[in-house]
Short mmCIF file of C-alpha atoms in Angstrom, two decimals:
data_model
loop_
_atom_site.label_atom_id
_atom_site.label_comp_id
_atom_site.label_asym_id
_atom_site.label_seq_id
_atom_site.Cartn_x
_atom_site.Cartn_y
_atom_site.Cartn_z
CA UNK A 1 -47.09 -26.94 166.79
CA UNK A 2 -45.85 -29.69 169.15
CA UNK A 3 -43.58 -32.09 168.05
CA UNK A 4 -45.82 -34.80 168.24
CA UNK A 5 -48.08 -33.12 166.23
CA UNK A 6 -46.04 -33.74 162.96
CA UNK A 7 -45.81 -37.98 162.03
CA UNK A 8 -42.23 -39.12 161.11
CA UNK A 9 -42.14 -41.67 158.12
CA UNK A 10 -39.92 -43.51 158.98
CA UNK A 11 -40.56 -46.68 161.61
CA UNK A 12 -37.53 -48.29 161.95
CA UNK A 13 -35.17 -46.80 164.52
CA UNK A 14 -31.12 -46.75 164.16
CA UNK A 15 -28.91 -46.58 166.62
CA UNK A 16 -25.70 -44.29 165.93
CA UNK A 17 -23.68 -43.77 168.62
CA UNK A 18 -25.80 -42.60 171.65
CA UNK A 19 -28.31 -41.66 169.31
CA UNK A 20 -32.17 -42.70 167.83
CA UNK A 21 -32.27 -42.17 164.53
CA UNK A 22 -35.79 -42.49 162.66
CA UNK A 23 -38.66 -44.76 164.39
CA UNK A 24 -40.59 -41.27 165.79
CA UNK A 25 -37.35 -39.97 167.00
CA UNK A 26 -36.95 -36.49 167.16
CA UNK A 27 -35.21 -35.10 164.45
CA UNK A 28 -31.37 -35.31 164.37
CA UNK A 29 -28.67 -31.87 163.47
CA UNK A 30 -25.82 -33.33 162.07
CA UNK A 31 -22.84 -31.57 160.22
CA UNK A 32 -19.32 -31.88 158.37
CA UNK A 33 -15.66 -31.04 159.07
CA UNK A 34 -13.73 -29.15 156.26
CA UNK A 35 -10.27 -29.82 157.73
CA UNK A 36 -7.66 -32.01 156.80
CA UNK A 37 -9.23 -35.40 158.64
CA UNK A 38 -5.11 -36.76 159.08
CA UNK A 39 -4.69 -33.23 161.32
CA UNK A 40 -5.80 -34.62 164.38
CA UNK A 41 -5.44 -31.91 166.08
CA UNK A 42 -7.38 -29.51 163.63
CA UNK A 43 -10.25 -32.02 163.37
CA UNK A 44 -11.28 -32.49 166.61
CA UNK A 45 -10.99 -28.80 167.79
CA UNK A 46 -13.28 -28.83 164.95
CA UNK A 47 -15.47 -31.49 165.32
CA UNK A 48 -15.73 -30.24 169.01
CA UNK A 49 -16.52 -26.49 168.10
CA UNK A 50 -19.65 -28.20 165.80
CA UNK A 51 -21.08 -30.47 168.56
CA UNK A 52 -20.81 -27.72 171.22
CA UNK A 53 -22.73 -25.41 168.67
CA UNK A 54 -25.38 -28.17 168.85
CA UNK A 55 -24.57 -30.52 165.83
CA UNK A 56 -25.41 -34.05 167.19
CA UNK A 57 -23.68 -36.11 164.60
CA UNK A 58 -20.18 -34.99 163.08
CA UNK A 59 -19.45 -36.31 159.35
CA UNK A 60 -15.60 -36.45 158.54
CA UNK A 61 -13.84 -37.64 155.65
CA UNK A 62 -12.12 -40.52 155.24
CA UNK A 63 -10.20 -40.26 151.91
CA UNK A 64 -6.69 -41.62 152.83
CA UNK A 65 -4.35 -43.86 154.62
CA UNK A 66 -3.13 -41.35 156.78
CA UNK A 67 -7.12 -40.01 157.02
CA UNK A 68 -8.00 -43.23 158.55
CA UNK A 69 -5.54 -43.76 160.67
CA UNK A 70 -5.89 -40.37 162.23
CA UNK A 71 -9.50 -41.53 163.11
CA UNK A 72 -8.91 -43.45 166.33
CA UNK A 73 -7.03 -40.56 167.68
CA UNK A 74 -9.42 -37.91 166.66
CA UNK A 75 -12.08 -40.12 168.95
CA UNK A 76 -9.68 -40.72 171.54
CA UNK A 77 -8.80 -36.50 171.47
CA UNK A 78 -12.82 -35.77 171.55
CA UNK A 79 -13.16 -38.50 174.65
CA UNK A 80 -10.58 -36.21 176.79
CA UNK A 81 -12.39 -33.39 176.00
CA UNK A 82 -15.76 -35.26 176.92
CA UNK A 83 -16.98 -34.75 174.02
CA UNK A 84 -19.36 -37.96 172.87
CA UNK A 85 -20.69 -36.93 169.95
CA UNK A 86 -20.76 -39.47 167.18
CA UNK A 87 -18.36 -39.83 164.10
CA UNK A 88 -19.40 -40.77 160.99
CA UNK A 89 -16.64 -41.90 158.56
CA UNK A 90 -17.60 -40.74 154.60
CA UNK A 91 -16.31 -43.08 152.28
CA UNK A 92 -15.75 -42.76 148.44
CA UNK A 93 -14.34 -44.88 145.96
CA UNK A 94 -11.49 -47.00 148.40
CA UNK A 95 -13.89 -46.96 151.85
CA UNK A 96 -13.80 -50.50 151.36
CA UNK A 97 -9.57 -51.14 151.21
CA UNK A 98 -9.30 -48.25 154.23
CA UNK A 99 -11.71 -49.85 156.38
CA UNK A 100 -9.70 -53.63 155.97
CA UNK A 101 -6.64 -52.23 156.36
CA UNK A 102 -7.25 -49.71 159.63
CA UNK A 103 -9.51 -51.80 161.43
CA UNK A 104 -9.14 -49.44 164.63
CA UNK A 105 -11.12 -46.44 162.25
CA UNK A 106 -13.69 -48.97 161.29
CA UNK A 107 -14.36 -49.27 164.99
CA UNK A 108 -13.74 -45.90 166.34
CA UNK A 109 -16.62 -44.54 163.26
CA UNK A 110 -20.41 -44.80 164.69
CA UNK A 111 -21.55 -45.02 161.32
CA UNK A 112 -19.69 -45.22 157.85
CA UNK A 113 -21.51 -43.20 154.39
CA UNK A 114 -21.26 -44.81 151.36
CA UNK A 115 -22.21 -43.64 148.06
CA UNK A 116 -22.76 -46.35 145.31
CA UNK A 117 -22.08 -44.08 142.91
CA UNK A 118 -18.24 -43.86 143.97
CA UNK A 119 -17.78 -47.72 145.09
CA UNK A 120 -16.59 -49.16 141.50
CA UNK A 121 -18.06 -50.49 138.24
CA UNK A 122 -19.72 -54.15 137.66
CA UNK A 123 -18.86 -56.71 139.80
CA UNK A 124 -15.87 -55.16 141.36
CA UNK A 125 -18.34 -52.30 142.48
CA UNK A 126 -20.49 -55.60 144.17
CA UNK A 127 -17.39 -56.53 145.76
CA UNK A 128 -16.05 -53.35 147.13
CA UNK A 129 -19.58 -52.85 148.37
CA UNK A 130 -19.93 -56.26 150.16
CA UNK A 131 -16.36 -55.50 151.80
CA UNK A 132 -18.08 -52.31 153.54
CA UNK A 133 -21.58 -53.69 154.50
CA UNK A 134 -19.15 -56.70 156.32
CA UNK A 135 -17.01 -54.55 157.84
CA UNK A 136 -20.02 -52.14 159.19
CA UNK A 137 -21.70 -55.92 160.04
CA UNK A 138 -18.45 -57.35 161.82
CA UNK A 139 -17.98 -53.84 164.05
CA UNK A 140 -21.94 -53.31 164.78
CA UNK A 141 -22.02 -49.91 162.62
CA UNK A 142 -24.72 -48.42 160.91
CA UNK A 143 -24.98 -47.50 157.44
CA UNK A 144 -26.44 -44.55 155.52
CA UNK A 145 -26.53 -45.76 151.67
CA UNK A 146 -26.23 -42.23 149.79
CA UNK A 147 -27.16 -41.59 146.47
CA UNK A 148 -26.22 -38.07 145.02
CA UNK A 149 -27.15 -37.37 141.54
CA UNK A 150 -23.68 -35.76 140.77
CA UNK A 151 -22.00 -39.45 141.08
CA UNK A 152 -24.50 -41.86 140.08
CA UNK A 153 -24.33 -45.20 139.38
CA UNK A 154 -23.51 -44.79 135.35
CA UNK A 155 -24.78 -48.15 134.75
CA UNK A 156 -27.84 -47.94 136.55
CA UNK A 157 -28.68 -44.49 134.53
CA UNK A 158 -27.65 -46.15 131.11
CA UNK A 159 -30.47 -48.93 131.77
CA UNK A 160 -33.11 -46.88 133.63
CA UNK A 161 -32.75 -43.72 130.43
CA UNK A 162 -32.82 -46.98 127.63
CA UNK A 163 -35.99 -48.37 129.15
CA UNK A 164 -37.71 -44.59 129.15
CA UNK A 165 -36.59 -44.58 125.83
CA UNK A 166 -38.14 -47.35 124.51
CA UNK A 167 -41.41 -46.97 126.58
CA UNK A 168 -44.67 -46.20 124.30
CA UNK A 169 -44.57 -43.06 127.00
CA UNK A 170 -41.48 -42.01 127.98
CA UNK A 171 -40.96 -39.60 130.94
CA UNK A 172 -39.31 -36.53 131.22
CA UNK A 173 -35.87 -36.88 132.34
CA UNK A 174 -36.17 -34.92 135.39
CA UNK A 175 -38.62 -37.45 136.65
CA UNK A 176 -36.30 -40.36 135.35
CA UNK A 177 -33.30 -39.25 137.30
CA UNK A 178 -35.48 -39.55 140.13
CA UNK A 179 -36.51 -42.88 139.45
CA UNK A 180 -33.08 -43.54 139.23
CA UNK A 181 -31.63 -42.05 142.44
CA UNK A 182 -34.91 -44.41 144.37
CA UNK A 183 -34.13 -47.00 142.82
CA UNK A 184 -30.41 -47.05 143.36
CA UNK A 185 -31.03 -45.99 147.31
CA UNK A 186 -33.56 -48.95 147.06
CA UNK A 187 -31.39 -51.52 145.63
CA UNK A 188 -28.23 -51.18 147.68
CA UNK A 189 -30.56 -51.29 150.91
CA UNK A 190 -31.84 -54.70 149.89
CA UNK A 191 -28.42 -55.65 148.69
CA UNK A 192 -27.28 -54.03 152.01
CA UNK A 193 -29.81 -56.21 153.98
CA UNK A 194 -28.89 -60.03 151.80
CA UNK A 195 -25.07 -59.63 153.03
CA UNK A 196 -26.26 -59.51 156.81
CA UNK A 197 -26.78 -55.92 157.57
CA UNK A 198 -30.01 -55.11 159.56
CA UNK A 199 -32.80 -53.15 158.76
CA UNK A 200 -32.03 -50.97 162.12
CA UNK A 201 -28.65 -50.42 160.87
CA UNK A 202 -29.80 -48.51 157.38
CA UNK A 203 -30.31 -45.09 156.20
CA UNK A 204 -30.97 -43.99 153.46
CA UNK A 205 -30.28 -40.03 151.50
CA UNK A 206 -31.06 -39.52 147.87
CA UNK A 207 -29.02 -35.49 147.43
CA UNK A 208 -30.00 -33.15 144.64
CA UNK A 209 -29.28 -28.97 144.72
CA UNK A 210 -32.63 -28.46 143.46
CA UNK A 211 -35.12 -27.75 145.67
CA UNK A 212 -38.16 -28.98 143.04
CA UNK A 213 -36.01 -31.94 142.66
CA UNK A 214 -35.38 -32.49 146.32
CA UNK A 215 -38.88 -32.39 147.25
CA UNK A 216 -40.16 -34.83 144.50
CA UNK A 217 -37.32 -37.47 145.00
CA UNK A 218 -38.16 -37.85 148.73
CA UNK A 219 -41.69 -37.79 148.29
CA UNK A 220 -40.95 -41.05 145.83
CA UNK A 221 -38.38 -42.35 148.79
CA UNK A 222 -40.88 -42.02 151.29
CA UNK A 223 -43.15 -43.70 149.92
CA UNK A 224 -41.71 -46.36 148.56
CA UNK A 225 -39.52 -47.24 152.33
CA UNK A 226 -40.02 -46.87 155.97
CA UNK A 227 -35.84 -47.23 156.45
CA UNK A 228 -34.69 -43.58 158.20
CA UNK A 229 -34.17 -41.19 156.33
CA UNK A 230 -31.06 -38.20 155.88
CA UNK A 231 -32.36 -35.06 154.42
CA UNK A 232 -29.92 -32.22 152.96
CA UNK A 233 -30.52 -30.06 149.62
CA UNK A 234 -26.65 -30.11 148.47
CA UNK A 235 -24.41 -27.94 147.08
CA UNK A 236 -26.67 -25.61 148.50
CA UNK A 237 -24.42 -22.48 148.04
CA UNK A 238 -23.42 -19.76 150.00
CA UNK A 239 -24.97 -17.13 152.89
CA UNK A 240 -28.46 -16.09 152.27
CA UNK A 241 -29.41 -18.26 148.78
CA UNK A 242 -28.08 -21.42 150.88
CA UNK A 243 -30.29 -20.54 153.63
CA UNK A 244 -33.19 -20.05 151.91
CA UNK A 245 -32.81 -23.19 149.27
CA UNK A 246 -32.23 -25.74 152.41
CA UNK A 247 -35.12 -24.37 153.93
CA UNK A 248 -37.51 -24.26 151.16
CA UNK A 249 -36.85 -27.36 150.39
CA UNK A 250 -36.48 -29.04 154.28
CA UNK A 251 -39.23 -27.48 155.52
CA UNK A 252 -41.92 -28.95 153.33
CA UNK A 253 -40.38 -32.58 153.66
CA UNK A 254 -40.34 -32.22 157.34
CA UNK A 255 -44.27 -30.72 157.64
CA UNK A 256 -45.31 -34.12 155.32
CA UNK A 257 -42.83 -36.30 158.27
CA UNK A 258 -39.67 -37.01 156.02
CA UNK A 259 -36.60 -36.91 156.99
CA UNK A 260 -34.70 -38.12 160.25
CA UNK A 261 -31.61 -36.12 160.10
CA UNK A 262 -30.59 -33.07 158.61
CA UNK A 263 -27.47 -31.06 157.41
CA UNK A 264 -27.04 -27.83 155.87
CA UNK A 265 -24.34 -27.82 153.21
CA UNK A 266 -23.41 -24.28 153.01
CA UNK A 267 -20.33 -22.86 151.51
CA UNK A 268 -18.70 -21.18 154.05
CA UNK A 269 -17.70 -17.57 153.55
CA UNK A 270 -14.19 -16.83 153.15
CA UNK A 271 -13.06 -17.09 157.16
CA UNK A 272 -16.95 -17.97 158.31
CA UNK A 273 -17.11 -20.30 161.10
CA UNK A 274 -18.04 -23.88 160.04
CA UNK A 275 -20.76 -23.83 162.74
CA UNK A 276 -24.00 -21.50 160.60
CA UNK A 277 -24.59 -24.87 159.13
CA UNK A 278 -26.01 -26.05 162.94
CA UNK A 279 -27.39 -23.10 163.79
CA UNK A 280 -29.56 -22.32 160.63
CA UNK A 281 -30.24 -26.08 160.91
CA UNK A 282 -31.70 -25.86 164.69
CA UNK A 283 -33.25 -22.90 163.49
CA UNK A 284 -35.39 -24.69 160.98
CA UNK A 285 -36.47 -27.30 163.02
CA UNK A 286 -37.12 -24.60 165.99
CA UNK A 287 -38.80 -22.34 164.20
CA UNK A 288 -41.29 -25.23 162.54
CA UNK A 289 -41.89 -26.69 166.64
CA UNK A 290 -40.45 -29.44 165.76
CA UNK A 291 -37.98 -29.15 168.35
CA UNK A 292 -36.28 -26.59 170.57
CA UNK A 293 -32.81 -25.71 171.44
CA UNK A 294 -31.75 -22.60 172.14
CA UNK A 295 -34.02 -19.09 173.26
CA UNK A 296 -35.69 -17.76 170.89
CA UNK A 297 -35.71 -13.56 170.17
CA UNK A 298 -38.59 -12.02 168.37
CA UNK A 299 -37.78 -8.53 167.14
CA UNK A 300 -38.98 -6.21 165.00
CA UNK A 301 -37.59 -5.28 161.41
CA UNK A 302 -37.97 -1.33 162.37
CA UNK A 303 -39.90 1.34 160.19
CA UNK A 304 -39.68 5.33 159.98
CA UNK A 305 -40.75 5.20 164.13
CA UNK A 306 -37.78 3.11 165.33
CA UNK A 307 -35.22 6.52 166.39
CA UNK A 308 -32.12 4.41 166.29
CA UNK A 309 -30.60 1.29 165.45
CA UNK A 310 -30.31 0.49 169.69
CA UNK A 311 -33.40 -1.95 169.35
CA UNK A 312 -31.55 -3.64 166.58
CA UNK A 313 -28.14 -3.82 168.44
CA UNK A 314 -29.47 -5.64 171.70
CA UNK A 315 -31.35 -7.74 169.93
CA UNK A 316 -28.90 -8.90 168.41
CA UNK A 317 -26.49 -9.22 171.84
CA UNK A 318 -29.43 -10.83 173.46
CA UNK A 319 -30.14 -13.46 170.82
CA UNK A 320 -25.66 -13.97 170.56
CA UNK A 321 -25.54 -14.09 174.76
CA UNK A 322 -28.86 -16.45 175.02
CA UNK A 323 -27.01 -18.93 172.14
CA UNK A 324 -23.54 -18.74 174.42
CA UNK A 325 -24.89 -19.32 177.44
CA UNK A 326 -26.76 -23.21 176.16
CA UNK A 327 -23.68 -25.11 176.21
CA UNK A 328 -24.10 -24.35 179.77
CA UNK A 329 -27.50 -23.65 180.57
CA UNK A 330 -28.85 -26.99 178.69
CA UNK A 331 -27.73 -28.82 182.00
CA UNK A 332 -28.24 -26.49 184.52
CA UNK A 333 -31.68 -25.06 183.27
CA UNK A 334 -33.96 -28.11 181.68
CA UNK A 335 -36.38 -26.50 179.97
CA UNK A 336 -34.90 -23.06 178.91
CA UNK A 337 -34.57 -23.82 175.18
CA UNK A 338 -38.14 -23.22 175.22
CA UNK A 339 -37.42 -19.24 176.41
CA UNK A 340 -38.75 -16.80 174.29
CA UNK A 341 -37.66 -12.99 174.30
CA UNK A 342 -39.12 -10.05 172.69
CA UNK A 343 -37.04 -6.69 171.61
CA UNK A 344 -39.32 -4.37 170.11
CA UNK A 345 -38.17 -1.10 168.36
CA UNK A 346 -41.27 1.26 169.57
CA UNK A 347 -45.32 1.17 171.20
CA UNK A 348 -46.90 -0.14 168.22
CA UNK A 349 -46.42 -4.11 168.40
CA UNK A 350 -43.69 -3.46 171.13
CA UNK A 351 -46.14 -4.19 174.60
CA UNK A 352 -47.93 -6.61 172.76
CA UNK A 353 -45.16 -8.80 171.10
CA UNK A 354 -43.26 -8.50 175.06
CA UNK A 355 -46.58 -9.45 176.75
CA UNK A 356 -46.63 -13.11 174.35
CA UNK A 357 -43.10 -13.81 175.45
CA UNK A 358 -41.84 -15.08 178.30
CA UNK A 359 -39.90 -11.46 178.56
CA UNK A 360 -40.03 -8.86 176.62
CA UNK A 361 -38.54 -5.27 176.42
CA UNK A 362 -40.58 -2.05 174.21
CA UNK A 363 -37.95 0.65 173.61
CA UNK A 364 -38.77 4.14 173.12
CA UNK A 365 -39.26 5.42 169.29
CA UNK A 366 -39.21 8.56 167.49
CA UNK A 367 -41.27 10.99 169.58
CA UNK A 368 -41.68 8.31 172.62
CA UNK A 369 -41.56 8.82 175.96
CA UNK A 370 -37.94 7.65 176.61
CA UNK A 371 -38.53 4.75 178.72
CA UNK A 372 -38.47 0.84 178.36
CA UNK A 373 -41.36 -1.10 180.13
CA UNK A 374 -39.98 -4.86 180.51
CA UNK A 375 -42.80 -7.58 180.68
CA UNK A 376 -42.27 -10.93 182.34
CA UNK A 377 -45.03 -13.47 181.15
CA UNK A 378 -47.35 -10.95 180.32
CA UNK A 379 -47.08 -8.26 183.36
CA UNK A 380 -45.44 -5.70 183.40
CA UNK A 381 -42.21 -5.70 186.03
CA UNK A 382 -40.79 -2.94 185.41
CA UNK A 383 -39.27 0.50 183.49
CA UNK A 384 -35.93 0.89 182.72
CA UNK A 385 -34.92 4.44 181.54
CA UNK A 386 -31.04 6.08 180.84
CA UNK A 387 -27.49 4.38 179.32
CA UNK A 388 -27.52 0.89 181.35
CA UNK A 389 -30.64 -0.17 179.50
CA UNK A 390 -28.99 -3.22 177.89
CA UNK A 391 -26.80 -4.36 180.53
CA UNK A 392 -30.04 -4.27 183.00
CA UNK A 393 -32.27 -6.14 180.61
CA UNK A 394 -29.44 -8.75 180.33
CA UNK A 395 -29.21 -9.27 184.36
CA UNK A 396 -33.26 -9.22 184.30
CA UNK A 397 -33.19 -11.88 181.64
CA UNK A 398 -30.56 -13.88 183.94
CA UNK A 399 -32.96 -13.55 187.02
CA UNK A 400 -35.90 -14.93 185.10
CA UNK A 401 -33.80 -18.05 183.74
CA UNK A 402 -32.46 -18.41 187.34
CA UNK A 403 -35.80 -18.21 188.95
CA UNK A 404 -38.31 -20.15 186.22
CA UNK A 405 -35.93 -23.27 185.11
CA UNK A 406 -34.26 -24.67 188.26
CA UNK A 407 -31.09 -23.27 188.54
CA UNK A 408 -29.28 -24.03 191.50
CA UNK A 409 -26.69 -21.10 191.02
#
C-alpha cells in the first residue's frame, strides 16, 4: 500500500509549527513529556530525546506559574540544540489565567490543547474559554479542542442523558456518551470559530480507553467534520496490552482515512524510556504503508530447526543499529527509510524471505550446512561462514546503504 492509496478525511490543513496537519497531509507522530515542565533542563533533554526518536510534535504540560514560565526557555534550550520541533502547551482548568499572565509561553507554544471538560462551569467556563481561543487568535496558534470522556463537560452530559431519557427510544448509554463527546468537540469548534479563530487553526480529538468506543466515536466525528483530526486510544496501559489496544483501535481508523496525528499513551515501565510511545507509533503507520521512517527487519519467530538463538540476537542488533543510525542517515541517505532487511533462522523461508528484501541473510539451522548466503535485491552476493558473521553482515548492510541511497561518505 502507498500512501496515497489510503484518503485522509480531513480537508482542511493546519499549520503547527513547521508542520501540515490534516488537508491529505501525511500523517503526523506526536508525543508527551512526563517531567516536571518548570525543570528546564529535564524537559528539553527530554523533549529532545522524543523528537530525535522521530516524534514530530512534543506535548508538555502547562499546569503552573512556574510551568509556564519555564516554557520560553525550554524553546530557547531546544533552539541551541537545533532542535525545531514544535511545542504544544496542554492546558487544564487555569490555561486561560497562565496564558494572560506569561504572554512569552503563549508565544513560544505552536499550538495550545484545551479540554472543555476542565475549562470551568456555566458562563465562567464561556469566559475562560474565550480568554484561550483570543490568546491562540492574538499569537497566530492553533488549537486542538479535546474532549476526553474522563472530564466531560457535566452539563453537557446532564442534558444530552435527560433528552435520551425522555425519548420514546432511548439509546444505550454507550452510544449516548458518544453523542456527547461529538457534540461537545462540535460545539466548542463552532464556538471556537464565532470568537475569531480559523477553521485552519482547529483540531479536533474525542479520547476514550476503549477500543470499541474509540472506533465508533470517530467514525461519528468523521463524519459529521472535515476539521483535522488527533487520534490516540488513552489510558492505554502498559507494554504489550498498550501496544496492542492503540493499534487495534488506530489501525482501523487510519485504513477508513481518520485521523491526522497520532500518540501512543503508554505507561511507561518502571525506568522505560519515554521514547516506545514514537517508535510503536512509526511502527503502526510503517507497517500499514502509510508512511516510512526507519529500515524495516523481517525475521523469523524460529521453530524446532532454528539451532540457536544467534538468528534472534542479530536481528535484533540489526533492527537496534538500523533505528540509531536515522537520526543521521535521514539526511545523508534520502530514501533509506524505505530499506528492508531479512534475518532468517534456517533454509525453509530463509532464501526466499532475503531474496524479497532489499538484503537479506539465511543462517544455518539444525542439521544445515553451516554457512550464511547474503542476498542483495534478490541475488545472491555472497557466503559468510565462521565467528565474524554479524559484524560482516553489519559492514555489508553499510556498503549497500552507502552505495544505493546517495551517500557521499
Amino acid at each position: 500500500m502507498s500512501e496515497s492509496s489510503v484518503t485522509r478525511h480531513s480537508t482542511v490543513a493546519v499549520r503547527i509549527g513547521n508542520l501540515l496537519v490534516g488537508g491529505g497531509a501525511p500523517v503526523v507522530v506526536q508525543s508527551m513529556t512526563n517531567t516536571d515542565t518548570a525543570d528546564v533542563d529535564a524537559t528539553v533533554r527530554q523533549v529532545a530525546e522524543l523528537a530525535r526518536s522521530g516524534s514530530e510534535l512534543v506535548r508538555i504540560t502547562v499546569n503552573t506559574e512556574a510551568a509556564a514560565g519555564a516554557v520560553p526557555a525550554i524553546r530557547e534550550g531546544l533552539d541551541r540544540l537545533g532542535c525545531d520541533v514544535p511545542l504544544i502547551g496542554d492546558f487544564h482548568f487555569n490555561g486561560h489565567k497562565l496564558l494572560q499572565k506569561y504572554p512569552a509561553c503563549a508565544q513560544a507554544l505552536a499550538k495550545y490543547r484545551i479540554n472543555p471538560g476542565n475549562v470551568g462551569r456555566g458562563s465562567k467556563r464561556d469566559e475562560k474559554f474565550a480568554v484561550m481561543i483570543e490568546m491562540a487568535c492574538r499569537y497566530d496558534k492553533a488549537v486542538r479542542i479535546g474532549v476526553n470522556w474522563g472530564s466531560m463537560d457535566q452539563e453537557l452530559v446532564v442534558r444530552m442523558m435527560d433528552e435520551n431519557a425522555r425519548s420514546a427510544q432511548p439509546r444505550d448509554n454507550d452510544q449516548v456518551t458518544r453523542d456527547i463527546m461529538v457534540a461537545s468537540a462540535l460545539e466548542n469548534a463552532r464556538r471556537a470559530e464565532e470568537l475569531g479563530l480559523g477553521r485552519d487553526r482547529i483540531l479536533l480529538s474525542c479520547k476514550m480507553s476503549g477500543v470499541q468506543d474509540l472506533i465508533g466515536v470517530y467514525r461519528d466525528l468523521a463524519g459529521r467534520c472535515d476539521y483535522a483530526l488527533h487520534l490516540g486510544l488513552t489510558e492505554a496501559g502498559m507494554g504489550s496490552k498498550g501496544i496492542v489496544a492503540s493499534t487495534a483501535a488506530l489501525a482501523v481508523l487510519l485504513q477508513e482515512g481518520i485521523g491526522d496525528t497520532i500518540r501512543i499513551s503508554l505507561t511507561p515501565e518502571p525506568g522505560g524510556s519515554r521514547t516506545q510511545e514514537v517508535v510503536v507509533a512509526q511502527e503502526i503507520l510503517q507497517t500499514m504503508g502509510l508512511r516510512s521512517f526507519s529500515p524495516m527487519v523481517v525475521a523469523c519467530p524460529g521453530c524446532g530447526r532454528t539451532s540457536s538463538s544467534y538468528f534472534q540476537q542479530l536481528a535484533q542488533d540489526i533492527q537496534e543499529y538500523l533505528r540509531e543510525q536515522m537520526p543521521a542517515w535521514k539526511t545523508r541517505y534520502p530514501g533509506v527509510e524505505t530499506l528492508s532487511v531479512a534475518v532468517m533462522g534456517c533454509v525453509v523461508n530463509g532464501p526466499g524471505e532475503s531474496k524479497h528484501a532489499n538484503i537479506g541473510i539465511s543462517l544455518p539451522g539444525t542439521g544445515e550446512n553451516p554457512v550464511a548466503p547474503v542476498y542483495e535485491d534478490g541475488e545472491k552476493t555472497v557466503t559468510l561462514k565462521g565467528d565474524r558473521i554479524a559484524e560482516e553482515f553489519q559492514e555489508i548492510v553499510n556498503r549497500y546503504v552507502e552505495n544505493h541511497y546517495g551517500g557521499t561518505g
